[in-house]
Coordinates of C-alpha atoms in Angstrom, one line a residue:
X1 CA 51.4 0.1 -11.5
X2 CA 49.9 3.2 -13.3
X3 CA 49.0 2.4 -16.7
X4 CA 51.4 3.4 -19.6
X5 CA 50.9 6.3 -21.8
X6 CA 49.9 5.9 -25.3
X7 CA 52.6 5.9 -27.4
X8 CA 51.5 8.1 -30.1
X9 CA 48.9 10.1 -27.8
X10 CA 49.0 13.8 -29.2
X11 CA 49.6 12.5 -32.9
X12 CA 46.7 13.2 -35.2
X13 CA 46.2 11.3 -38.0
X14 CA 44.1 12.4 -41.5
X15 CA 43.0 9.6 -43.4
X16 CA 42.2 9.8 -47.3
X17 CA 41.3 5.8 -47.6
X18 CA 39.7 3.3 -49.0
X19 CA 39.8 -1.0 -49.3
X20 CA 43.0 -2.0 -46.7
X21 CA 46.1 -0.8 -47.6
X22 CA 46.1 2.6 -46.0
X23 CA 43.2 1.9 -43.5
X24 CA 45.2 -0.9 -42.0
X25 CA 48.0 1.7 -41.7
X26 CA 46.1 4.2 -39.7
X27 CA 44.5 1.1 -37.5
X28 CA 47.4 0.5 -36.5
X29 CA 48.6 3.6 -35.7
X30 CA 45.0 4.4 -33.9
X31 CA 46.3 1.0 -31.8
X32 CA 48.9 3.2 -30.2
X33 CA 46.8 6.1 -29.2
X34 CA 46.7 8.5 -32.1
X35 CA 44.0 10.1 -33.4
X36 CA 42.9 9.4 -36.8
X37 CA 40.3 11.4 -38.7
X38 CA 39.1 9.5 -42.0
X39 CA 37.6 11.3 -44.7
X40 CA 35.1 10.2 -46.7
X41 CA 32.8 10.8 -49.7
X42 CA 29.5 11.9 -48.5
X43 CA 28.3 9.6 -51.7
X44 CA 28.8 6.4 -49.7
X45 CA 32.1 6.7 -48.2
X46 CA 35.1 4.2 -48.2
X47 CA 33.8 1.4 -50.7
X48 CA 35.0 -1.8 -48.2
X49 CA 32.0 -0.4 -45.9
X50 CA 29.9 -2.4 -48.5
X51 CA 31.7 -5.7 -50.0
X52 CA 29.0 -7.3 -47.9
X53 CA 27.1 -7.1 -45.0
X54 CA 27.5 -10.2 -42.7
X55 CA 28.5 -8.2 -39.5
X56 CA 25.4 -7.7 -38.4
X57 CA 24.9 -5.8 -41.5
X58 CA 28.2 -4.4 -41.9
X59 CA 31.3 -5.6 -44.0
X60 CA 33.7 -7.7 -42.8
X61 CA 36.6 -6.4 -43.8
X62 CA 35.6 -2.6 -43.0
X63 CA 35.0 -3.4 -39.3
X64 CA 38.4 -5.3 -39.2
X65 CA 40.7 -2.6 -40.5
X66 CA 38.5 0.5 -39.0
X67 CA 38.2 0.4 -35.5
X68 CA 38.8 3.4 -33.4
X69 CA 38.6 6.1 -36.0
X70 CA 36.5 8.9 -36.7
X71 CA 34.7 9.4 -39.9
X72 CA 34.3 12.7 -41.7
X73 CA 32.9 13.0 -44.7
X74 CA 33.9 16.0 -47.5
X75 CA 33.3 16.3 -50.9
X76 CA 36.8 16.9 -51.9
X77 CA 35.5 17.7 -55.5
X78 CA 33.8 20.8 -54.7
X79 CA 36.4 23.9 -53.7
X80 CA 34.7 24.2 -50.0
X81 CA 35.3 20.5 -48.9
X82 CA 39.0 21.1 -50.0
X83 CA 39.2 24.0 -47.8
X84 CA 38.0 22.1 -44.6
X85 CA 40.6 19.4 -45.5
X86 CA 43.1 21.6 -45.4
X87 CA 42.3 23.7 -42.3
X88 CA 41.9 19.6 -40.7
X89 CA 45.6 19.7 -42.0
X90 CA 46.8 22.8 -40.2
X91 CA 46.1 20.6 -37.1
X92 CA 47.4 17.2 -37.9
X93 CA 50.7 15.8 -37.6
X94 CA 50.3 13.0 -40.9
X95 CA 48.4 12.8 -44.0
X96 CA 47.4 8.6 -45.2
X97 CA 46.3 8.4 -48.6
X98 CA 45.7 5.3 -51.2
X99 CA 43.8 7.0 -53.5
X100 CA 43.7 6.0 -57.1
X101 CA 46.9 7.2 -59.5
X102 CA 47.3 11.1 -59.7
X103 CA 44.3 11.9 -57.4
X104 CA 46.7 13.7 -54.4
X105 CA 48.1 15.8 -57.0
X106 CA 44.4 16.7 -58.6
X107 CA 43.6 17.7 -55.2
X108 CA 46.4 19.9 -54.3
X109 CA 48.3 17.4 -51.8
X110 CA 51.3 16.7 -53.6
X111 CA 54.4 15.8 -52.0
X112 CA 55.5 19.9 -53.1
X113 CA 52.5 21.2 -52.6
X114 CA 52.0 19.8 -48.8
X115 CA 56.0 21.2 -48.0
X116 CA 54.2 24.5 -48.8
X117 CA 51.3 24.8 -47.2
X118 CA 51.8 22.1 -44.7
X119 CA 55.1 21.8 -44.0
X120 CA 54.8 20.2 -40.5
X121 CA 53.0 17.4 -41.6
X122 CA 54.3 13.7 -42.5
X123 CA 52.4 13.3 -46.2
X124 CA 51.7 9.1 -46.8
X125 CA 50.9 8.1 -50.2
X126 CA 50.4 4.7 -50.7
X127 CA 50.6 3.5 -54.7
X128 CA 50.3 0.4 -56.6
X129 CA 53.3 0.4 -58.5
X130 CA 55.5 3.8 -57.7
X131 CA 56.4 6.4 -59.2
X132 CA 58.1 6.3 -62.3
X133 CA 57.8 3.3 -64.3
X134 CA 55.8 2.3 -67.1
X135 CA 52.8 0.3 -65.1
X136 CA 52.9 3.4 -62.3
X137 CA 49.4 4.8 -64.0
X138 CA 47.7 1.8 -63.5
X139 CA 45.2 0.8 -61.1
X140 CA 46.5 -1.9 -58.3
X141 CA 44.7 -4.4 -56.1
X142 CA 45.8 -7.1 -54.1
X143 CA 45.2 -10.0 -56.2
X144 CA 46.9 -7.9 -59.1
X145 CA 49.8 -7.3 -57.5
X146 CA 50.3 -10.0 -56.0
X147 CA 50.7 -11.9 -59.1
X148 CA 52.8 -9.2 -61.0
X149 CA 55.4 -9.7 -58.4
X150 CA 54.9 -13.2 -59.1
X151 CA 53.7 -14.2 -55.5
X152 CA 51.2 -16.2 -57.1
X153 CA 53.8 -18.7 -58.7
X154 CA 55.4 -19.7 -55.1
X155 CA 51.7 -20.6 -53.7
X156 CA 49.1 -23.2 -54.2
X157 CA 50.7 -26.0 -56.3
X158 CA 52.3 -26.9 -59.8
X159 CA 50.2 -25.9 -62.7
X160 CA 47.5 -24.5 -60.2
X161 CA 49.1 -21.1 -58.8
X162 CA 46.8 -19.3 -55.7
X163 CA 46.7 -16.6 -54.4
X164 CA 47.4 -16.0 -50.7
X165 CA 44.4 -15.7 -48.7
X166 CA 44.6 -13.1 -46.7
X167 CA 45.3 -9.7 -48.6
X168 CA 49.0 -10.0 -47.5
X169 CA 50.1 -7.0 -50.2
X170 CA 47.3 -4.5 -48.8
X171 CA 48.3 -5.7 -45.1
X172 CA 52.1 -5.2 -45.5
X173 CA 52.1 -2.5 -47.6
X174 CA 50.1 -0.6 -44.6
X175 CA 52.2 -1.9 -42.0
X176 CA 55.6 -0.7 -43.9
X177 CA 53.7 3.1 -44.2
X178 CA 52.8 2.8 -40.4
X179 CA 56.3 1.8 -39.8
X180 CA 58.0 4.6 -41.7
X181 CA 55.8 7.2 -39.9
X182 CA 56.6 6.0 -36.4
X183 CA 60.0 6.2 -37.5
X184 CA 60.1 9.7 -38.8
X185 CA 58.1 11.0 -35.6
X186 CA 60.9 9.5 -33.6
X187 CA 63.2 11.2 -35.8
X188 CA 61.0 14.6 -35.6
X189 CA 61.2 14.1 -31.8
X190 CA 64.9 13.5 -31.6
X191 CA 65.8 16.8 -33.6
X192 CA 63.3 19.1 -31.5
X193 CA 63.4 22.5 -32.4
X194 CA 66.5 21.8 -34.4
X195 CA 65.2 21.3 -37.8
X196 CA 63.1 23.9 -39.7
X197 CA 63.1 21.6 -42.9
X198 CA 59.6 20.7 -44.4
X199 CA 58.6 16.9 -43.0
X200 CA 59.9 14.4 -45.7
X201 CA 57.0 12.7 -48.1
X202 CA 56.9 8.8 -48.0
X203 CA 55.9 6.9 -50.6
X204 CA 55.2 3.0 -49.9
X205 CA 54.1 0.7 -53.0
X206 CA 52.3 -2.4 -53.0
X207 CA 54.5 -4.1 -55.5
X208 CA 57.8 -2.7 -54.1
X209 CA 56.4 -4.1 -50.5
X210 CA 55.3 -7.4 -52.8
X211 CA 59.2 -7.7 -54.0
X212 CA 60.2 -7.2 -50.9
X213 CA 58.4 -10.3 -49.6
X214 CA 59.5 -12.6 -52.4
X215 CA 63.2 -11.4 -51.4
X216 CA 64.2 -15.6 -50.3
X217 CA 62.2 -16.7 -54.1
X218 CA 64.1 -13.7 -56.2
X219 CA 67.8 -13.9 -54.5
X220 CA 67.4 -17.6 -55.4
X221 CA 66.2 -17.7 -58.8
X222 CA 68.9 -14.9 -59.2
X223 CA 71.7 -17.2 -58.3
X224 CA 70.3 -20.5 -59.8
X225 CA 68.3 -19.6 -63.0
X226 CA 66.2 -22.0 -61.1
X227 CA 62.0 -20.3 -60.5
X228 CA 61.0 -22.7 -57.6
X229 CA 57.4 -23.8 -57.9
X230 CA 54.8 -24.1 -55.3
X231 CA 54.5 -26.7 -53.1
X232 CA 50.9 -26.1 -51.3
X233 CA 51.5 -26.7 -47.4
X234 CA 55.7 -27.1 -47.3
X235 CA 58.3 -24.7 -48.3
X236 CA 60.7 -25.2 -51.1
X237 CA 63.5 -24.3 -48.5
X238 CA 63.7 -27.2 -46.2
X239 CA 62.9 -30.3 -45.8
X240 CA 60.7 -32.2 -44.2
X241 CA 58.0 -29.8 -44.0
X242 CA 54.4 -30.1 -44.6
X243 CA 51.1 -31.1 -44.1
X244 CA 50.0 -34.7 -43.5
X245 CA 46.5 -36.7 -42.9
X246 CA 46.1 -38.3 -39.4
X247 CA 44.6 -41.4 -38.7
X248 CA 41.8 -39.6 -37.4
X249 CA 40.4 -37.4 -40.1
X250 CA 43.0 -33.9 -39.2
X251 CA 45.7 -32.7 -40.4
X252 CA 49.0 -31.9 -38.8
X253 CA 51.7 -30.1 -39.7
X254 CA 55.4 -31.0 -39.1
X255 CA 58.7 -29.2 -39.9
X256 CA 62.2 -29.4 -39.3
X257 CA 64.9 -26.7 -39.9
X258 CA 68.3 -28.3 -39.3
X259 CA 70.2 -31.8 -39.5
X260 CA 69.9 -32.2 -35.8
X261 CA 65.5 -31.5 -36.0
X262 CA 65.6 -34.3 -39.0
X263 CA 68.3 -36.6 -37.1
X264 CA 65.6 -36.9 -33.9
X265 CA 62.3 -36.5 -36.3
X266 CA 63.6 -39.8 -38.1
X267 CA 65.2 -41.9 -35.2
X268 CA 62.4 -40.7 -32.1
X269 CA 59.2 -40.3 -33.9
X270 CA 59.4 -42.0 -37.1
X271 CA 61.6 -45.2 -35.5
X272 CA 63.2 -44.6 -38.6
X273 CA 67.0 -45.3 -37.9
X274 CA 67.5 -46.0 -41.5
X275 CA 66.0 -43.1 -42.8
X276 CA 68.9 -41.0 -40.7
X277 CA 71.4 -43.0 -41.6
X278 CA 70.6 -43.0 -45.3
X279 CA 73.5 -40.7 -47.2
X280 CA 70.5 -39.6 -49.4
X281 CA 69.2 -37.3 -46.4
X282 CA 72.1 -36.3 -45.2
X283 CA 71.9 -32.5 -45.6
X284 CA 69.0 -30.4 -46.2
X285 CA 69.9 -29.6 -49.9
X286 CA 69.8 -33.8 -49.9
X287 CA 66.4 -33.5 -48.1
X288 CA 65.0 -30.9 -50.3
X289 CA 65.8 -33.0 -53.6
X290 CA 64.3 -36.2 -52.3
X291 CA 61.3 -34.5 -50.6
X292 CA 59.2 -36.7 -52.0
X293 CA 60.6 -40.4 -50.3
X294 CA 60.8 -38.4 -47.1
X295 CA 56.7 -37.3 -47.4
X296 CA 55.3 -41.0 -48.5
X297 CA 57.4 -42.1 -45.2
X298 CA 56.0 -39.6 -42.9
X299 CA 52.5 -39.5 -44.6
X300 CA 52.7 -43.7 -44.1
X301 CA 53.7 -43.3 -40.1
X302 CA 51.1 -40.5 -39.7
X303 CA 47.7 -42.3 -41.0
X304 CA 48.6 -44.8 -39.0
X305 CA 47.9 -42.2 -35.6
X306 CA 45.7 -39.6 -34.4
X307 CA 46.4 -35.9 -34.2
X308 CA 46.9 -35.8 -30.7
X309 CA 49.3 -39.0 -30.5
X310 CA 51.6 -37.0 -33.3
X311 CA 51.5 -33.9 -31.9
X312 CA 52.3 -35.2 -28.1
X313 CA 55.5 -37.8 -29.6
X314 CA 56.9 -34.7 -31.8
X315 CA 56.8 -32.3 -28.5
X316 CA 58.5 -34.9 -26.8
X317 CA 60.7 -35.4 -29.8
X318 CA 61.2 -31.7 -29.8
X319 CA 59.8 -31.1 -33.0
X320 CA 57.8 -28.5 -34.8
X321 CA 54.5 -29.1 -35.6
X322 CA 51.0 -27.2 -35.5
X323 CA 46.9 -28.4 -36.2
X324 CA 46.0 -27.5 -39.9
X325 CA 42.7 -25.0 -38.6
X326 CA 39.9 -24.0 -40.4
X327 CA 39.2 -20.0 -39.8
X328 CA 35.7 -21.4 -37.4
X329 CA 38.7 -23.4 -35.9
X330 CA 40.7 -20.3 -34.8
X331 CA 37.5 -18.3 -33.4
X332 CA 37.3 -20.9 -30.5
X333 CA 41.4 -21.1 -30.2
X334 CA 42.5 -21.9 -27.2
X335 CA 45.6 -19.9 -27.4
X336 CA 43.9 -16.8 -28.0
X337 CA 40.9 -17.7 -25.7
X338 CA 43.4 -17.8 -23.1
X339 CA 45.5 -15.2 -23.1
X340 CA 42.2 -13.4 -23.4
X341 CA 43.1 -11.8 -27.1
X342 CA 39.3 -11.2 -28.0
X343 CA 37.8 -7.8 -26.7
X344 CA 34.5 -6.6 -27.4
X345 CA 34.6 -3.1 -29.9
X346 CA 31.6 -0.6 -30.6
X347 CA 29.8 -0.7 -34.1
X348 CA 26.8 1.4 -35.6
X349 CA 25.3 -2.0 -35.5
X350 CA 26.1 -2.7 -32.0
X351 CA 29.0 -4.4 -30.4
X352 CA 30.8 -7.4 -31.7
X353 CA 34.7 -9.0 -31.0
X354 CA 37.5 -7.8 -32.4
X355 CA 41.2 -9.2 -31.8
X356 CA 43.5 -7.3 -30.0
X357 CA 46.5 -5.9 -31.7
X358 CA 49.4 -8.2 -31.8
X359 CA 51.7 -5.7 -30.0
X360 CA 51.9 -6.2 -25.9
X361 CA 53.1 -3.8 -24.5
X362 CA 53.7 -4.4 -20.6
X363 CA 51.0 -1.7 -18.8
X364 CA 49.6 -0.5 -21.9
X365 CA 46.0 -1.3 -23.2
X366 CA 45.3 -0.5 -26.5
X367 CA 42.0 1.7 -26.9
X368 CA 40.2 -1.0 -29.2
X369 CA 37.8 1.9 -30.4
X370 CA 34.9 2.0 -31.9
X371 CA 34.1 1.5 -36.0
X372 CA 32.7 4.9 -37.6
X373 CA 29.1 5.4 -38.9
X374 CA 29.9 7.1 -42.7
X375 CA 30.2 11.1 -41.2
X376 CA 29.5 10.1 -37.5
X377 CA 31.7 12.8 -36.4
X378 CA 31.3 15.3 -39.1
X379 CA 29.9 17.8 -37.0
X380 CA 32.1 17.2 -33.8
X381 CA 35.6 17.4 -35.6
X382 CA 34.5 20.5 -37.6
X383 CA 33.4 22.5 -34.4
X384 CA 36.8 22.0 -33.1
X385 CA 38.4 23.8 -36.6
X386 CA 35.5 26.8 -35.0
X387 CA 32.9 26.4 -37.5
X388 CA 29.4 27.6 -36.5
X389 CA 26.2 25.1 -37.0
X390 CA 25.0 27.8 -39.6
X391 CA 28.4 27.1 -41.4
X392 CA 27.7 23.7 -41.2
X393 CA 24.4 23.5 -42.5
X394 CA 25.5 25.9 -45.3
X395 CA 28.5 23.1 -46.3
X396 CA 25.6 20.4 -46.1
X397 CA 23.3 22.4 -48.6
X398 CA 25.9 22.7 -50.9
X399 CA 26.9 18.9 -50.5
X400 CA 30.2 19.7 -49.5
X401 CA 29.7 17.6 -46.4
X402 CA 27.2 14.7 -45.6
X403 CA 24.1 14.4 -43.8
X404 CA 24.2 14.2 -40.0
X405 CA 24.0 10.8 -38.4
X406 CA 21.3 10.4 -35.5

């Protein structure tokens, strides 16, 4: 069976990035085969590259979200690094861009601007806030957002709010931009010739993606007046649900999602016919509001077994439950071990794993390329727009683009 095409293969992909949001935007899009040229400061680059240096020198979360890209770099202040962006432009299908508040429109990429001069061309802005509102000029991170849209409040625990671990609000914020561009390249593709309108701008927001998430938290305080609190490792929906020590020093997780799930974890693992029988539990609302008499009993049956006991009785029992892991845990994980998830990518500091994307597509293999050096392929990507090496050099005296990496 010949191998499948990549789906975006011809699509390329200009990149004005920094931190996650956007770079996990255009990863993903590289994923599926399109090209992606990021830009970059000569003055360092994308900032993530340096938030530490424990992959073999390099940051973790730059070699996560930066995999088969090329890097560029352009001072975009001066007027001559401008004029290379936009002849990169002429040639590419989408613009990505995070940059901080107002920046596109100081540089002559606004959403009018680019229906002008680039009309072809899908324009990507991702913001903190959106446009519009009175906290749109400020500055927006993860951790801030995330608690302005009041995610913090529904994780961690009463009177100790968290924030989620990993940098869900950069991560799904990049996935909904990715998302809308596949969507209006189908569109382009399905109209053809047929359309001579400028390509549409998109605009994706952190907190507007951040909303989004807490849609289940809103639509009930909405309807209740009721803000649920957090409840660590269960959910405020169901019941039971959470996390629970094991007689032998783990953790395991059990949940069920319906009457019938509760009916066989009470009577088939617990032995607990008078805990299904009991009007109290009835329901899940019923569940929900005695959570706590439900935990002590399940807690009480669980130190009394190991983890692999539980875990082997509630799969017979048919029901849910998981290993609480550790991230060291998950490196060695058998279910990605495998299925053969971790593939071996190409750094400046030599190769290292890297996870494949969570897509599978039947025939396809995803090119898992290699993480940019800051202006590795300065030189290469500007030949193609037919500047000379004396061109180049000149650009490099004046700063407008970086020194060339040996």
């Amino acid at each position: 069976m010949a191998a499948a095409a990549a789906p975006l293969a011809g699509v390329t992909v200009v990149a004005l990035e920094q931190a996650v949001s956007a770079p996990m935007c255009t990863r993903a899009l590289a994923d599926f085969g399109a090209r992606v040229i990021k830009v970059e400061n000569p003055d360092g680059g994308d900032f993530a590259r340096y938030y530490d240096d424990v992959v073999n020198g390099q940051a973790a979360h730059f070699v996560w979200v930066n995999r088969g890209k090329e890097s560029v770099t352009l001072d975009l202040k001066s007027e001559a690094g401008r004029d290379v962006l936009h002849r990169l432009l002429d040639r590419a299908d989408v613009l990505v861009s995070n940059l901080a508040p107002g920046a596109t429109t100081r540089l002559g990429l606004s959403a009018e601007e680019m229906a002008h001069r680039h009309p072809n061309v899908i324009a990507v802005e991702i913001d903190g806030y959106g446009a519009g509102g009175p906290l749109s000029h400020k500055r927006a991170y993860d951790l801030l957002v995330q608690a302005e849209s009041g995610v913090c409040s529904v994780t961690g625990n009463p009177g100790a709010p968290a924030k989620p671990g990993p940098p869900v609000a950069d991560v799904t914020t990049g996935l909904y931009a990715a998302l809308s561009i596949m969507a209006l390249l189908v569109g382009r593709k399905g109209a053809g010739a047929q359309s001579d309108s400028p390509a549409p701008a998109v605009s994706v927001s952190l907190f507007d993606t951040m909303a989004e998430m807490m849609g289940y938290h809103l639509t009930y305080a909405r309807h209740s007046g009721i803000d649920q609190q957090p409840l660590g490792m269960s959910s405020p929906a169901v019941a039971p649900y959470g996390a629970y020590p094991t007689g032998d020093g783990h953790t395991v997780v059990l949940g069920t999602t319906n009457d019938r799930e509760w009916q066989r974890l009470a009577r088939e693992l617990l032995g607990r016919n008078d805990l299904a029988d009991d009007p109290r539990f009835a329901g899940n609302a019923d569940r929900v509001q005695n959570r706590a008499i439900l935990d002590e009993a399940i807690a009480a049956w669980c130190a009394c077994h190991d983890l692999a006991h539980i875990q082997d009785a509630a799969d017979a029992a048919g029901i849910g439950n998981a290993r609480y892991n550790a991230p060291s845990d998950v490196l060695a994980h058998p279910q990605l071990e495998q299925r053969d998830r971790w593939h071996t990518i190409d750094t400046p500091a030599g190769p290292i794993p890297s996870l494949l994307p969570p897509p599978v597509i039947a025939g396809y293999d995803p090119p898992m390329g290699a993480v940019p050096g800051l202006g590795e392929h300065t030189e290469a990507v500007l030949g193609e727009l037919g500047l000379t090496v004396d061109e180049m050099a000149g650009l490099r005296a004046r700063g407008a683009i970086g020194q060339a990496v040996r």
